[in-house]
mmCIF file of C-alpha atoms and ligand atoms in Angstrom:
data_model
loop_
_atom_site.group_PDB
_atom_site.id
_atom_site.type_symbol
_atom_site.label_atom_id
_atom_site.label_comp_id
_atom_site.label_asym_id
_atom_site.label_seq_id
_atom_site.Cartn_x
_atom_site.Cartn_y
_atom_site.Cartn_z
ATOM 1 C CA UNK W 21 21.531 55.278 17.595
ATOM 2 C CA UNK W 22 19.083 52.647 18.227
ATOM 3 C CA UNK W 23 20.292 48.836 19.131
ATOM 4 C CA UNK W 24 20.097 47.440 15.518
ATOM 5 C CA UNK W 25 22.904 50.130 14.102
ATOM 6 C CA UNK W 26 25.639 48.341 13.101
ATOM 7 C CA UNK W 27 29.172 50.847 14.064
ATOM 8 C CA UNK W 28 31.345 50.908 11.395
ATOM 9 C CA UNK W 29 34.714 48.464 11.204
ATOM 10 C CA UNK W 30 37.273 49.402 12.768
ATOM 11 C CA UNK W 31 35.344 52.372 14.706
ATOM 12 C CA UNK W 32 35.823 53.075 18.568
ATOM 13 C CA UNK W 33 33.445 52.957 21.048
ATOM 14 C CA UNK W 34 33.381 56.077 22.734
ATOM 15 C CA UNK W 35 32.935 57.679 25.813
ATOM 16 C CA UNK W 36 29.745 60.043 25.863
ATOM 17 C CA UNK W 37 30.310 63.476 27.165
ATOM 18 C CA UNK W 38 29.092 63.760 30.659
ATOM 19 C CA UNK W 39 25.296 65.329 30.670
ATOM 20 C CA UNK W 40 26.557 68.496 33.610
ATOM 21 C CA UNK W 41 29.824 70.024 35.026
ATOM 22 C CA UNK W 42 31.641 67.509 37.174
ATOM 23 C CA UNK W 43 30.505 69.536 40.287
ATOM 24 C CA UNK W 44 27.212 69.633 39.361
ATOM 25 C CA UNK W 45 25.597 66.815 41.785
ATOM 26 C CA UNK W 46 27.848 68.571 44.546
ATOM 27 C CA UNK W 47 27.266 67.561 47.979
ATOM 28 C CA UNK W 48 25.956 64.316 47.425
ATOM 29 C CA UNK W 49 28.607 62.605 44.758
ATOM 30 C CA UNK W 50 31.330 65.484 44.776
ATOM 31 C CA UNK W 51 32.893 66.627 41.925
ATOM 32 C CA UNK W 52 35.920 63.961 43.140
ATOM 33 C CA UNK W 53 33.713 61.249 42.815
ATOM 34 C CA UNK W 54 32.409 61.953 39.786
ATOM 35 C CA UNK W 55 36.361 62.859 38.182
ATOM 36 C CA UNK W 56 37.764 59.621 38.801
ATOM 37 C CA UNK W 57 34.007 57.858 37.984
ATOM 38 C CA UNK W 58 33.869 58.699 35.158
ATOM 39 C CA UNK W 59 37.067 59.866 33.918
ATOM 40 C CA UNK W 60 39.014 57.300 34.973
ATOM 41 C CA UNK W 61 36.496 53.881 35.778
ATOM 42 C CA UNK W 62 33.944 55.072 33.160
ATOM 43 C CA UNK W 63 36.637 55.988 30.496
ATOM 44 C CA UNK W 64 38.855 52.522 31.447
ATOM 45 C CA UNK W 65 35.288 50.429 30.795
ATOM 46 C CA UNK W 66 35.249 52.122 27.292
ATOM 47 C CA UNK W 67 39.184 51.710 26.271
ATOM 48 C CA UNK W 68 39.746 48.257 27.684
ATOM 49 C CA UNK W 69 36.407 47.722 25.354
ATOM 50 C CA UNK W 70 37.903 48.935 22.491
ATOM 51 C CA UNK W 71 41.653 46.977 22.949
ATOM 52 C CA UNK W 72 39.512 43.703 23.547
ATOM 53 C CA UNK W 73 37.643 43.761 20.579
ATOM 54 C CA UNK W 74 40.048 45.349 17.753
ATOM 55 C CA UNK W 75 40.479 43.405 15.322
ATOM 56 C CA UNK W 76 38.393 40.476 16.386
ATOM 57 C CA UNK W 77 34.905 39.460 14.992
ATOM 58 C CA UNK W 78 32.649 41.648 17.598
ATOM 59 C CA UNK W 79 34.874 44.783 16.236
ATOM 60 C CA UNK W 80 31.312 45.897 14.251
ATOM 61 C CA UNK W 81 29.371 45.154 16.876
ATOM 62 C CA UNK W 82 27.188 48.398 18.305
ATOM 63 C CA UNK W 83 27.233 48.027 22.232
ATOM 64 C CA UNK W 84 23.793 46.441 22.685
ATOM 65 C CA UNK W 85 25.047 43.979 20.699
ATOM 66 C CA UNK W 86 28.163 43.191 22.125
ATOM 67 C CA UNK W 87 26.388 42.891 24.958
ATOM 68 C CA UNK W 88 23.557 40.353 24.217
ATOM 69 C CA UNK W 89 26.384 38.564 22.062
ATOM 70 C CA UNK W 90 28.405 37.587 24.949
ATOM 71 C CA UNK W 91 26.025 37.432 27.984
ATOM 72 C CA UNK W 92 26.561 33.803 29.895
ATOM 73 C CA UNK W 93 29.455 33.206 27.781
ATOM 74 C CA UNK W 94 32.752 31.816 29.804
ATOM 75 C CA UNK W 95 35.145 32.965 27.264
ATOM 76 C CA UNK W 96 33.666 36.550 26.841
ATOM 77 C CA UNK W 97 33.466 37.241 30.705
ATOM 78 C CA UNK W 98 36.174 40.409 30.129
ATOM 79 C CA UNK W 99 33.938 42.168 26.872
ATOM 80 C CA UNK W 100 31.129 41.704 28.554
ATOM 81 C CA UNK W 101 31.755 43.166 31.460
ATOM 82 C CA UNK W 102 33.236 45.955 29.920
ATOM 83 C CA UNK W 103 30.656 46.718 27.195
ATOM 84 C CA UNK W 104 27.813 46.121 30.002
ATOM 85 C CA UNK W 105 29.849 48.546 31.932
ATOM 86 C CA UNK W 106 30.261 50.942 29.829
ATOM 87 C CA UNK W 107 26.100 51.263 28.958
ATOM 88 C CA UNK W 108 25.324 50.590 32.826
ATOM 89 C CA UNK W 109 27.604 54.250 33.190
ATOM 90 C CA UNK W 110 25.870 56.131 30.649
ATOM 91 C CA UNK W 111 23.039 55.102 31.793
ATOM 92 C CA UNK W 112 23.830 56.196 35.205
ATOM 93 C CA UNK W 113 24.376 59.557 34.744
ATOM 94 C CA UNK W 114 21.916 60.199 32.374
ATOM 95 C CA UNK W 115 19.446 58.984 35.826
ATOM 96 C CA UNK W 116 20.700 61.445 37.796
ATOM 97 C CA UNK W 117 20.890 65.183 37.619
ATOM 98 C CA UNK W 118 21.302 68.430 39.507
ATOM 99 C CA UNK W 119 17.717 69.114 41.680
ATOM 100 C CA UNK W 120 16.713 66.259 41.329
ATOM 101 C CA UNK W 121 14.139 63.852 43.029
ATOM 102 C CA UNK W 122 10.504 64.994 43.667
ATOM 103 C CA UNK W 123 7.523 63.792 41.768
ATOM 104 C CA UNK W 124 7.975 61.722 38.481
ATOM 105 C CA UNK W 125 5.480 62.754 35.160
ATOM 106 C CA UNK W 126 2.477 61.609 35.158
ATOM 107 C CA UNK W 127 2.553 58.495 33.012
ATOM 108 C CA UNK W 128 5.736 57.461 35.200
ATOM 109 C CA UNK W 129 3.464 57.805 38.264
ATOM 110 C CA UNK W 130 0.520 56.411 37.413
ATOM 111 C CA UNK W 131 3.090 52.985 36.931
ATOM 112 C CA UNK W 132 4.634 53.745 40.164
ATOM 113 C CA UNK W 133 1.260 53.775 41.428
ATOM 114 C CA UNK W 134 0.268 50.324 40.099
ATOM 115 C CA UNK W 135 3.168 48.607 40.514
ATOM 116 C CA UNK W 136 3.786 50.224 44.451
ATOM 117 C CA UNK W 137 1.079 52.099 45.718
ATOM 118 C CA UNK W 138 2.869 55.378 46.209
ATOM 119 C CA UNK W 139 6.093 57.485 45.536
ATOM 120 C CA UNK W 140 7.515 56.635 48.903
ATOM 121 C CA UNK W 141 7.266 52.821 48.735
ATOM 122 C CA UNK W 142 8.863 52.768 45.104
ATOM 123 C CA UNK W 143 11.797 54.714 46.470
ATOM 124 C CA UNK W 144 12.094 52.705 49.253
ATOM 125 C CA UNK W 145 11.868 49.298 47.235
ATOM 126 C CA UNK W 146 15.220 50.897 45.044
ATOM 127 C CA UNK W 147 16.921 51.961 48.491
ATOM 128 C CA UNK W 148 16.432 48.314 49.619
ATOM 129 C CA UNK W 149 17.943 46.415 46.587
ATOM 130 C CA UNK W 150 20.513 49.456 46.383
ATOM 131 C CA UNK W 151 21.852 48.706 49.909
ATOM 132 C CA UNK W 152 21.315 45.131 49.836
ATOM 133 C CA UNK W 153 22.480 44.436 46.737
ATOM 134 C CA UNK W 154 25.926 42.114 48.582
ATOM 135 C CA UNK W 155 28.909 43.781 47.125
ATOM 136 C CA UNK W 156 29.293 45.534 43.846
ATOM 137 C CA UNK W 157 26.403 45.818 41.048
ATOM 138 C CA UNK W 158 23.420 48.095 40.049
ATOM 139 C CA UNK W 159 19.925 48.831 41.365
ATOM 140 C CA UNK W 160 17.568 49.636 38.951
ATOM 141 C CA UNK W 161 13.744 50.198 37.860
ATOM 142 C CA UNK W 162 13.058 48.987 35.035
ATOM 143 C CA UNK W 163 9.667 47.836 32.970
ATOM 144 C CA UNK W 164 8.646 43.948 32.469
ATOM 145 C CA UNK W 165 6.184 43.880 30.435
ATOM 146 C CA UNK W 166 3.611 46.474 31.304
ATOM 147 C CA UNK W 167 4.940 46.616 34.903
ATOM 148 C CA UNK W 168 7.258 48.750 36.889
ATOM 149 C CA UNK W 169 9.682 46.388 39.126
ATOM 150 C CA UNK W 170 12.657 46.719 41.290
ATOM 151 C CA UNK W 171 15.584 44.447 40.573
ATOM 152 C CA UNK W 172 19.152 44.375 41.348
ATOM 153 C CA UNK W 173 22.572 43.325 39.555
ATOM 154 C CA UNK W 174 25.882 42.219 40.207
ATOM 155 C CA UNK W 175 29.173 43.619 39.385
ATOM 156 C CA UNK W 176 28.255 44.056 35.506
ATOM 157 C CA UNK W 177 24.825 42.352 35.244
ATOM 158 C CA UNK W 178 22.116 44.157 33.318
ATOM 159 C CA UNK W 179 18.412 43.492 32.737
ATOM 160 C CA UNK W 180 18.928 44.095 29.116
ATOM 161 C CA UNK W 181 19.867 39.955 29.013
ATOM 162 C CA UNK W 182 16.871 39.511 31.075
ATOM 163 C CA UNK W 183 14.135 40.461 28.952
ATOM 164 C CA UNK W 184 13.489 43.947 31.157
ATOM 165 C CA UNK W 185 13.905 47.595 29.818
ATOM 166 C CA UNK W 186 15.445 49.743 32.317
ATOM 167 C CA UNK W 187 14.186 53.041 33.369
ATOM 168 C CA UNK W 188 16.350 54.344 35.870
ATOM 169 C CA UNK W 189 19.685 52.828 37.762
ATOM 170 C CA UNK W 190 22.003 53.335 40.912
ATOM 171 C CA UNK W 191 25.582 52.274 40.727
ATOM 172 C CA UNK W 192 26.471 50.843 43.973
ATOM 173 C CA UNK W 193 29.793 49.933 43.142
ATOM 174 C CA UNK W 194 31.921 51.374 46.124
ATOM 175 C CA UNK W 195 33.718 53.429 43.700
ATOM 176 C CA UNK W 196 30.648 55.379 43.390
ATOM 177 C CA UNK W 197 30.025 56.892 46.804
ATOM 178 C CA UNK W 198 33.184 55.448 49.005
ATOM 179 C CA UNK W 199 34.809 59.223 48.781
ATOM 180 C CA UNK W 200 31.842 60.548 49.935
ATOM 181 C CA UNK W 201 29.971 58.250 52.181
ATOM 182 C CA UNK W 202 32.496 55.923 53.170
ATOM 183 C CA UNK W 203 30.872 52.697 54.339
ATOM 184 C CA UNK W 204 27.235 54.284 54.126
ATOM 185 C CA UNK W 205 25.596 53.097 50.975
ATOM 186 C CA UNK W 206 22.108 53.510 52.411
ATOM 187 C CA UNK W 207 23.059 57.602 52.778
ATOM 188 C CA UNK W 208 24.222 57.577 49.181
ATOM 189 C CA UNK W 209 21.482 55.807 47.558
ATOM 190 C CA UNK W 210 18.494 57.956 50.063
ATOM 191 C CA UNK W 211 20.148 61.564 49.042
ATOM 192 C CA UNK W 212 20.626 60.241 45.154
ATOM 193 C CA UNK W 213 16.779 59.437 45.527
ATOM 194 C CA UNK W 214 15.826 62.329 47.283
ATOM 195 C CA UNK W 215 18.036 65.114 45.615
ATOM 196 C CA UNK W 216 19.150 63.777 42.212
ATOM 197 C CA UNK W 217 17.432 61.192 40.554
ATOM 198 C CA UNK W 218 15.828 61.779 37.270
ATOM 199 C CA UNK W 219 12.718 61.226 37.030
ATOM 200 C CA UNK W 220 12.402 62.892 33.399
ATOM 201 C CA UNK W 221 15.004 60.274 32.024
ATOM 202 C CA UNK W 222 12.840 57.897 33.333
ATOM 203 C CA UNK W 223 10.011 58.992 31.540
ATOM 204 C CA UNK W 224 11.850 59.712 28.080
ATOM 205 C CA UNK W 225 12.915 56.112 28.496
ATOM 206 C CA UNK W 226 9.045 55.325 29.170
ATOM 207 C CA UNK W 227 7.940 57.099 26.166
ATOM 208 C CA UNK W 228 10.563 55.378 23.598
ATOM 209 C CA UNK W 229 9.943 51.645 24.974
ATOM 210 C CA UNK W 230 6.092 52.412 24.319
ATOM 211 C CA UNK W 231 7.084 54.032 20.755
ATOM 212 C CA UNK W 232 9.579 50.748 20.465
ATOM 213 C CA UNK W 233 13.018 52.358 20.744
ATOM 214 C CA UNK W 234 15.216 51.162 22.939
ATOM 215 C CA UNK W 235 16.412 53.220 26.148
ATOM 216 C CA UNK W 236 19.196 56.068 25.995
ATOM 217 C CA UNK W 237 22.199 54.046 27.805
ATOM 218 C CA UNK W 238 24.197 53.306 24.666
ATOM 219 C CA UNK W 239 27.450 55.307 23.518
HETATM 220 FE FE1 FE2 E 303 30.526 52.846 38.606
#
């Protein structure tokens, strides 16, 4: 589905099926993390979505859409936040994935390489907007232009209103590591960078921004 498809009247939004088994990024997000994550935060994101907008104008409206539609508008705080929330999820899990970490592709790493010098001080750039990012939001890498950045959100926020084309993300929402890690984000966000992140998602999302498609976070 690409951001100009128009979902039918009347249709639901849904909630995409989870790319791996619940237990498959066991130790670092357990599979209790990821149950209530997704089944429960993810899934309420996607249902509140669809009670907000039935029968209301936006009701057509593909997520992207809905998204840029309401963005810095007062009186569409709640479907924003729960559209941007449900892409910001998808989008999520599709950056993370069992074995994980290691080297990105080429083409990622040659941007990496540019934009940071190395691998190391990329990584390091996410784990400090993950872990200083103050209270709930999103760290992600995402392409400006012809440039690989760093930047961080809060609570809903997503480049997509900013001009920028994410590549990869990091929930830092508490709800996303707090069974796990407790109070220690910076644990969570070093072992999803070292052990899970996707650096093959990042890269697909590389390859359709250059072909002009937008990335894979939509339902
Ligand atoms: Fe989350």
């Amino acid at each position: 589905m690409t951001s100009t498809d128009i979902i039918e009247k009347n249709a639901l939004h849904v909630l995409p099926a989870l790319p791996y088994a619940e237990n498959a990024l066991d130790p670092v997000i357990s599979a209790n993390t990821l149950s209530f994550h997704y089944g429960k935060h993810h899934k309420g994101y996607v249902d509140t979505l669809n009670k907000l907008v039935a029968g209301t104008e936006l009701a057509g409206l593909s997520l992207e859409q809905l998204i840029n539609e309401t963005a810095g508008q007062a009186d569409k705080v709640a479907i924003f936040n729960n559209a941007a929330q449900t892409w910001n999820h998808t989008f999520y899990w599709r950056s993370l994935r069992p074995k994980g970490g290691g080297e990105p592709p080429a083409e990622v790493m040659d941007l990496i390489k540019t934009a940071f010098g190395n691998l190391d001080a990329c990584k390091k750039e996410l784990a400090t907007a993950a872990t200083t990012q103050f209270g709930s939001g999103w760290a992600w890498l995402v392409l400006e232009g012809d440039k690989l950045k760093v930047v961080k959100t809060a609570n809903a926020e997503t480049p997509l209103t900013k001009g920028a084309k994410p590549l990869l993300t990091i929930d830092v929402w508490e709800h996303a590591y707090y069974l796990d890690f407790q109070n220690r984000r910076a644990d969570y966000v070093n072992a999803v960078l070292d052990k899970l992140i996707n650096w093959d998602f990042a890269a697909d999302n590389l390859g359709e921004i250059r072909s002009g498609q937008a990335p894979k976070g939509k339902s």
